[in-house]
Amino acid sequence: MTGGNGGIGGTGVLIGNGGNGGSGGIGAGKAGVGGVSGLLLGLDGFNAPASTSPLHTLQQNVLNVVNEPFDDARRR
């Protein structure tokens, strides 16, 4: 018996972070796909699909630079 695939992460609408995809079940289950951030502001889930929008990619890169010192301080 194998576990099922993990669920898809939630999506931020205008402002909000995308959720992380769920973990797969025991055995052959795969992790779910991460959610996408809000249109105006928010960070994608850790395993969200790559965006084809250059503006969205730039937004994600800027947010990662802003968040880096805080993530380092929290040892994430």
PDB file of C-alpha atoms in Angstrom:
ATOM      1  CA  MET A   1       0.000   0.000   0.000  1.00  0.00           C
ATOM      2  CA  THR A   2       1.347   3.437  -0.909  1.00  0.00           C
ATOM      3  CA  GLY A   3       0.401   6.902   0.222  1.00  0.00           C
ATOM      4  CA  GLY A   4      -1.156   9.541  -1.991  1.00  0.00           C
ATOM      5  CA  ASN A   5       0.365  12.720  -3.295  1.00  0.00           C
ATOM      6  CA  GLY A   6       0.510  15.847  -1.133  1.00  0.00           C
ATOM      7  CA  GLY A   7      -1.986  18.648  -1.655  1.00  0.00           C
ATOM      8  CA  ILE A   8      -1.405  21.842  -3.594  1.00  0.00           C
ATOM      9  CA  GLY A   9      -0.406  24.931  -1.588  1.00  0.00           C
ATOM     10  CA  GLY A  10      -2.850  27.829  -1.326  1.00  0.00           C
ATOM     11  CA  THR A  11      -2.562  30.864  -3.578  1.00  0.00           C
ATOM     12  CA  GLY A  12      -2.419  34.486  -2.409  1.00  0.00           C
ATOM     13  CA  VAL A  13      -4.894  36.604  -4.402  1.00  0.00           C
ATOM     14  CA  LEU A  14      -3.686  40.222  -4.313  1.00  0.00           C
ATOM     15  CA  ILE A  15      -1.504  40.366  -1.210  1.00  0.00           C
ATOM     16  CA  GLY A  16      -0.302  37.253   0.553  1.00  0.00           C
ATOM     17  CA  ASN A  17       2.193  34.439   0.492  1.00  0.00           C
ATOM     18  CA  GLY A  18       1.567  31.262  -1.439  1.00  0.00           C
ATOM     19  CA  GLY A  19       1.265  28.116   0.659  1.00  0.00           C
ATOM     20  CA  ASN A  20       3.737  25.258   0.610  1.00  0.00           C
ATOM     21  CA  GLY A  21       2.667  22.028  -1.034  1.00  0.00           C
ATOM     22  CA  GLY A  22       1.728  19.144   1.234  1.00  0.00           C
ATOM     23  CA  SER A  23       4.050  16.203   1.889  1.00  0.00           C
ATOM     24  CA  GLY A  24       3.391  12.969   0.072  1.00  0.00           C
ATOM     25  CA  GLY A  25       2.200   9.877   1.848  1.00  0.00           C
ATOM     26  CA  ILE A  26       4.292   6.893   2.888  1.00  0.00           C
ATOM     27  CA  GLY A  27       5.712   5.082  -0.113  1.00  0.00           C
ATOM     28  CA  ALA A  28       5.418   6.402  -3.640  1.00  0.00           C
ATOM     29  CA  GLY A  29       3.479   9.620  -2.846  1.00  0.00           C
ATOM     30  CA  LYS A  30       4.948  12.879  -4.112  1.00  0.00           C
ATOM     31  CA  ALA A  31       4.946  16.337  -2.539  1.00  0.00           C
ATOM     32  CA  GLY A  32       2.241  18.734  -3.708  1.00  0.00           C
ATOM     33  CA  VAL A  33       3.014  21.822  -5.744  1.00  0.00           C
ATOM     34  CA  GLY A  34       3.565  25.062  -3.831  1.00  0.00           C
ATOM     35  CA  GLY A  35       1.120  27.941  -4.106  1.00  0.00           C
ATOM     36  CA  VAL A  36       1.786  31.183  -5.954  1.00  0.00           C
ATOM     37  CA  SER A  37       1.996  34.515  -4.143  1.00  0.00           C
ATOM     38  CA  GLY A  38      -0.445  37.385  -4.412  1.00  0.00           C
ATOM     39  CA  LEU A  39      -0.490  39.531  -7.535  1.00  0.00           C
ATOM     40  CA  LEU A  40       0.754  42.665  -5.751  1.00  0.00           C
ATOM     41  CA  LEU A  41       2.905  41.344  -2.927  1.00  0.00           C
ATOM     42  CA  GLY A  42       3.823  38.027  -1.369  1.00  0.00           C
ATOM     43  CA  LEU A  43       6.314  35.205  -1.544  1.00  0.00           C
ATOM     44  CA  ASP A  44       5.696  31.985  -3.472  1.00  0.00           C
ATOM     45  CA  GLY A  45       5.561  28.663  -1.622  1.00  0.00           C
ATOM     46  CA  PHE A  46       8.949  26.922  -1.352  1.00  0.00           C
ATOM     47  CA  ASN A  47       8.177  24.455  -4.141  1.00  0.00           C
ATOM     48  CA  ALA A  48       5.960  26.617  -6.359  1.00  0.00           C
ATOM     49  CA  PRO A  49       6.398  26.234 -10.105  1.00  0.00           C
ATOM     50  CA  ALA A  50       8.738  28.741 -11.749  1.00  0.00           C
ATOM     51  CA  SER A  51       6.976  31.831 -13.060  1.00  0.00           C
ATOM     52  CA  THR A  52       7.099  32.792 -16.725  1.00  0.00           C
ATOM     53  CA  SER A  53       6.558  36.470 -15.853  1.00  0.00           C
ATOM     54  CA  PRO A  54       9.760  38.532 -15.606  1.00  0.00           C
ATOM     55  CA  LEU A  55       8.005  40.986 -13.257  1.00  0.00           C
ATOM     56  CA  HIS A  56       6.899  38.202 -10.910  1.00  0.00           C
ATOM     57  CA  THR A  57      10.396  36.689 -10.932  1.00  0.00           C
ATOM     58  CA  LEU A  58      11.903  40.098 -10.094  1.00  0.00           C
ATOM     59  CA  GLN A  59       9.389  40.539  -7.256  1.00  0.00           C
ATOM     60  CA  GLN A  60      10.326  37.145  -5.804  1.00  0.00           C
ATOM     61  CA  ASN A  61      14.051  37.900  -6.037  1.00  0.00           C
ATOM     62  CA  VAL A  62      13.626  41.265  -4.260  1.00  0.00           C
ATOM     63  CA  LEU A  63      11.545  39.689  -1.487  1.00  0.00           C
ATOM     64  CA  ASN A  64      14.158  36.970  -1.008  1.00  0.00           C
ATOM     65  CA  VAL A  65      16.876  39.626  -0.594  1.00  0.00           C
ATOM     66  CA  VAL A  66      14.727  41.526   1.938  1.00  0.00           C
ATOM     67  CA  ASN A  67      13.889  38.343   3.864  1.00  0.00           C
ATOM     68  CA  GLU A  68      17.427  36.893   3.882  1.00  0.00           C
ATOM     69  CA  PRO A  69      18.730  38.644   7.042  1.00  0.00           C
ATOM     70  CA  PHE A  70      15.615  37.667   8.989  1.00  0.00           C
ATOM     71  CA  ASP A  71      15.780  34.069   7.790  1.00  0.00           C
ATOM     72  CA  ASP A  72      19.470  33.939   8.746  1.00  0.00           C
ATOM     73  CA  ALA A  73      18.693  35.346  12.190  1.00  0.00           C
ATOM     74  CA  ARG A  74      16.008  32.712  12.689  1.00  0.00           C
ATOM     75  CA  ARG A  75      18.325  30.008  11.260  1.00  0.00           C
ATOM     76  CA  ARG A  76      15.848  28.871   8.622  1.00  0.00           C
TER      77      ARG A  76
END
